[in-house]
Amino acid sequence: MALLSFAVAGIVGIITLIVGIIMYVLTSISHMKALRMLGYHTPWHAWIPILRCMAYADSVSKEDNITIFGQKIPANIFKFWWVLLVVASLLTYVNGTLSSVLTIVVNVICLGTIYGKMYARLENKEESETQVIGYLSGWLTIIAIVKFFIYPENKSSN
């Protein structure tokens, strides 16, 4: 019986690994396409997680400040929003639930803001029109993957 449980756990682990690899590749390809369409100088950064986070912020920060919930944050500081994710993940050792909640909140706020700005530039809309879908994409990244794949490749940004 223990051997069967071990085999099932192994199969689940392998399936999880395969799905994770597929999601990583799809995320990287779609985001590389979006960064290229936004005119980012090194879209291959989409393949390296830390550089990807910085490239997102870099590609949308035309101005000196990024506004989140009415608060202006210097764009150079906002590029390092991923540090909050690292800190939140370290809280796993203190409280796993708190860590999970903080990770989701940071993703929704920071990544959601970035996605909203990316969508606005790619769709030639005001940020206020793409804000909600941006925040939803920060929570469910699959939305961003699908949106970036369906944008026509020759689309240029403002």
mmCIF file of C-alpha atoms in Angstrom:
data_model
loop_
_atom_site.group_PDB
_atom_site.id
_atom_site.type_symbol
_atom_site.label_atom_id
_atom_site.label_comp_id
_atom_site.label_asym_id
_atom_site.label_seq_id
_atom_site.Cartn_x
_atom_site.Cartn_y
_atom_site.Cartn_z
ATOM 1 C CA MET A 1 0.000 0.000 0.000
ATOM 2 C CA ALA A 2 2.837 2.401 0.850
ATOM 3 C CA LEU A 3 4.452 1.632 -2.492
ATOM 4 C CA LEU A 4 1.221 2.577 -4.299
ATOM 5 C CA SER A 5 1.033 5.865 -2.383
ATOM 6 C CA PHE A 6 4.662 6.585 -3.279
ATOM 7 C CA ALA A 7 3.983 5.845 -6.961
ATOM 8 C CA VAL A 8 0.911 8.111 -7.030
ATOM 9 C CA ALA A 9 2.860 10.904 -5.330
ATOM 10 C CA GLY A 10 5.644 10.474 -7.898
ATOM 11 C CA ILE A 11 3.203 10.659 -10.811
ATOM 12 C CA VAL A 12 1.531 13.760 -9.347
ATOM 13 C CA GLY A 13 4.991 15.315 -8.863
ATOM 14 C CA ILE A 14 5.984 14.610 -12.467
ATOM 15 C CA ILE A 15 2.704 16.023 -13.812
ATOM 16 C CA THR A 16 3.135 19.137 -11.647
ATOM 17 C CA LEU A 17 6.688 19.586 -12.942
ATOM 18 C CA ILE A 18 5.556 19.237 -16.574
ATOM 19 C CA VAL A 19 2.701 21.732 -16.104
ATOM 20 C CA GLY A 20 5.120 24.141 -14.383
ATOM 21 C CA ILE A 21 7.591 23.926 -17.271
ATOM 22 C CA ILE A 22 4.824 24.456 -19.831
ATOM 23 C CA MET A 23 3.526 27.508 -17.936
ATOM 24 C CA TYR A 24 7.051 28.940 -17.657
ATOM 25 C CA VAL A 25 7.624 28.572 -21.408
ATOM 26 C CA LEU A 26 4.201 30.023 -22.320
ATOM 27 C CA THR A 27 4.700 32.938 -19.916
ATOM 28 C CA SER A 28 8.166 33.663 -21.267
ATOM 29 C CA ILE A 29 7.141 33.512 -24.936
ATOM 30 C CA SER A 30 4.014 35.642 -24.488
ATOM 31 C CA HIS A 31 5.733 38.242 -22.324
ATOM 32 C CA MET A 32 8.721 38.399 -24.667
ATOM 33 C CA LYS A 33 6.255 39.175 -27.467
ATOM 34 C CA ALA A 34 4.622 41.910 -25.364
ATOM 35 C CA LEU A 35 7.967 43.456 -24.420
ATOM 36 C CA ARG A 36 8.995 43.416 -28.093
ATOM 37 C CA MET A 37 5.715 45.126 -29.082
ATOM 38 C CA LEU A 38 6.284 47.759 -26.382
ATOM 39 C CA GLY A 39 9.699 48.479 -27.895
ATOM 40 C CA TYR A 40 11.680 47.181 -24.928
ATOM 41 C CA HIS A 41 15.355 46.944 -25.893
ATOM 42 C CA THR A 42 15.984 43.418 -24.526
ATOM 43 C CA PRO A 43 12.758 41.368 -24.721
ATOM 44 C CA TRP A 44 14.684 38.159 -23.995
ATOM 45 C CA HIS A 45 14.674 39.284 -20.344
ATOM 46 C CA ALA A 46 11.221 37.667 -20.244
ATOM 47 C CA TRP A 47 13.018 34.307 -19.864
ATOM 48 C CA ILE A 48 14.798 35.235 -16.622
ATOM 49 C CA PRO A 49 12.369 35.747 -13.709
ATOM 50 C CA ILE A 50 14.174 38.600 -11.895
ATOM 51 C CA LEU A 51 14.991 40.397 -15.148
ATOM 52 C CA ARG A 52 11.403 39.827 -16.291
ATOM 53 C CA CYS A 53 10.061 41.735 -13.284
ATOM 54 C CA MET A 54 12.442 44.617 -13.916
ATOM 55 C CA ALA A 55 11.670 44.609 -17.660
ATOM 56 C CA TYR A 56 7.924 44.864 -16.963
ATOM 57 C CA ALA A 57 8.398 47.945 -14.806
ATOM 58 C CA ASP A 58 10.992 49.387 -17.176
ATOM 59 C CA SER A 59 8.786 48.962 -20.238
ATOM 60 C CA VAL A 60 5.870 50.935 -18.775
ATOM 61 C CA SER A 61 7.656 53.633 -16.802
ATOM 62 C CA LYS A 62 7.862 56.451 -19.342
ATOM 63 C CA GLU A 63 7.370 58.978 -16.576
ATOM 64 C CA ASP A 64 9.449 59.521 -13.446
ATOM 65 C CA ASN A 65 6.729 58.200 -11.118
ATOM 66 C CA ILE A 66 4.258 55.339 -11.169
ATOM 67 C CA THR A 67 0.945 55.966 -9.428
ATOM 68 C CA ILE A 68 -0.581 53.173 -7.361
ATOM 69 C CA PHE A 69 -3.794 53.933 -5.474
ATOM 70 C CA GLY A 70 -3.089 57.655 -5.795
ATOM 71 C CA GLN A 71 0.427 57.349 -4.368
ATOM 72 C CA LYS A 72 3.363 58.301 -6.579
ATOM 73 C CA ILE A 73 6.285 55.883 -6.425
ATOM 74 C CA PRO A 74 9.565 56.683 -8.199
ATOM 75 C CA ALA A 75 9.867 54.428 -11.256
ATOM 76 C CA ASN A 76 13.432 53.457 -10.340
ATOM 77 C CA ILE A 77 12.228 52.111 -6.986
ATOM 78 C CA PHE A 78 9.182 50.420 -8.508
ATOM 79 C CA LYS A 79 11.494 48.323 -10.734
ATOM 80 C CA PHE A 80 12.419 46.404 -7.601
ATOM 81 C CA TRP A 81 8.865 45.465 -6.559
ATOM 82 C CA TRP A 82 9.918 41.807 -6.828
ATOM 83 C CA VAL A 83 11.928 42.263 -3.616
ATOM 84 C CA LEU A 84 8.570 42.430 -1.808
ATOM 85 C CA LEU A 85 7.794 38.975 -3.243
ATOM 86 C CA VAL A 86 11.063 37.607 -1.867
ATOM 87 C CA VAL A 87 10.337 39.109 1.564
ATOM 88 C CA ALA A 88 6.782 37.732 1.493
ATOM 89 C CA SER A 89 8.069 34.256 0.593
ATOM 90 C CA LEU A 90 10.556 34.368 3.484
ATOM 91 C CA LEU A 91 7.617 34.864 5.848
ATOM 92 C CA THR A 92 6.700 31.240 5.113
ATOM 93 C CA TYR A 93 8.957 30.339 8.003
ATOM 94 C CA VAL A 94 6.946 32.602 10.297
ATOM 95 C CA ASN A 95 3.421 32.065 8.978
ATOM 96 C CA GLY A 96 2.678 30.199 5.742
ATOM 97 C CA THR A 97 -0.835 31.621 5.336
ATOM 98 C CA LEU A 98 0.379 35.186 5.835
ATOM 99 C CA SER A 99 3.109 34.594 3.275
ATOM 100 C CA SER A 100 0.621 33.301 0.710
ATOM 101 C CA VAL A 101 -1.763 36.209 1.245
ATOM 102 C CA LEU A 102 1.046 38.791 1.035
ATOM 103 C CA THR A 103 2.394 37.213 -2.157
ATOM 104 C CA ILE A 104 -1.039 37.421 -3.789
ATOM 105 C CA VAL A 105 -1.556 41.014 -2.614
ATOM 106 C CA VAL A 106 1.870 42.130 -3.910
ATOM 107 C CA ASN A 107 1.259 40.408 -7.245
ATOM 108 C CA VAL A 108 -2.197 41.889 -7.659
ATOM 109 C CA ILE A 109 -1.074 45.417 -6.782
ATOM 110 C CA CYS A 110 2.351 45.605 -8.435
ATOM 111 C CA LEU A 111 2.037 43.193 -11.330
ATOM 112 C CA GLY A 112 -1.573 44.240 -11.851
ATOM 113 C CA THR A 113 -0.498 47.877 -12.159
ATOM 114 C CA ILE A 114 2.152 46.909 -14.689
ATOM 115 C CA TYR A 115 -0.249 44.769 -16.728
ATOM 116 C CA GLY A 116 -2.810 47.580 -16.740
ATOM 117 C CA LYS A 117 -0.191 49.967 -18.110
ATOM 118 C CA MET A 118 1.011 47.408 -20.681
ATOM 119 C CA TYR A 119 -2.538 46.759 -21.895
ATOM 120 C CA ALA A 120 -3.233 50.494 -22.131
ATOM 121 C CA ARG A 121 -0.171 51.063 -24.291
ATOM 122 C CA LEU A 122 -0.763 48.011 -26.477
ATOM 123 C CA GLU A 123 -4.473 48.760 -26.970
ATOM 124 C CA ASN A 124 -4.111 52.561 -27.227
ATOM 125 C CA LYS A 125 -6.464 53.079 -24.297
ATOM 126 C CA GLU A 126 -6.404 55.083 -21.115
ATOM 127 C CA GLU A 127 -4.988 53.269 -18.087
ATOM 128 C CA SER A 128 -8.299 53.658 -16.292
ATOM 129 C CA GLU A 129 -9.901 51.486 -18.999
ATOM 130 C CA THR A 130 -7.456 48.609 -18.513
ATOM 131 C CA GLN A 131 -6.934 48.823 -14.756
ATOM 132 C CA VAL A 132 -9.412 46.124 -13.694
ATOM 133 C CA ILE A 133 -8.215 43.542 -16.217
ATOM 134 C CA GLY A 134 -4.660 44.462 -15.206
ATOM 135 C CA TYR A 135 -5.345 43.646 -11.560
ATOM 136 C CA LEU A 136 -7.122 40.430 -12.526
ATOM 137 C CA SER A 137 -4.079 39.507 -14.618
ATOM 138 C CA GLY A 138 -1.861 40.146 -11.605
ATOM 139 C CA TRP A 139 -3.882 37.536 -9.760
ATOM 140 C CA LEU A 140 -4.331 35.093 -12.663
ATOM 141 C CA THR A 141 -1.330 35.402 -14.961
ATOM 142 C CA ILE A 142 -2.982 33.140 -17.539
ATOM 143 C CA ILE A 143 -5.103 36.161 -18.524
ATOM 144 C CA ALA A 144 -1.948 38.099 -19.467
ATOM 145 C CA ILE A 145 -0.542 35.100 -21.330
ATOM 146 C CA VAL A 146 -3.689 34.765 -23.454
ATOM 147 C CA LYS A 147 -3.981 38.523 -24.052
ATOM 148 C CA PHE A 148 -0.351 38.825 -25.140
ATOM 149 C CA PHE A 149 -0.665 35.856 -27.485
ATOM 150 C CA ILE A 150 -3.751 37.295 -29.211
ATOM 151 C CA TYR A 151 -2.265 40.745 -29.851
ATOM 152 C CA PRO A 152 -1.192 41.077 -33.489
ATOM 153 C CA GLU A 153 2.616 40.962 -33.720
ATOM 154 C CA ASN A 154 2.944 44.111 -35.828
ATOM 155 C CA LYS A 155 1.112 46.229 -33.250
ATOM 156 C CA SER A 156 3.174 49.221 -32.217
ATOM 157 C CA SER A 157 2.970 51.139 -28.967
ATOM 158 C CA ASN A 158 2.750 54.850 -28.346
#
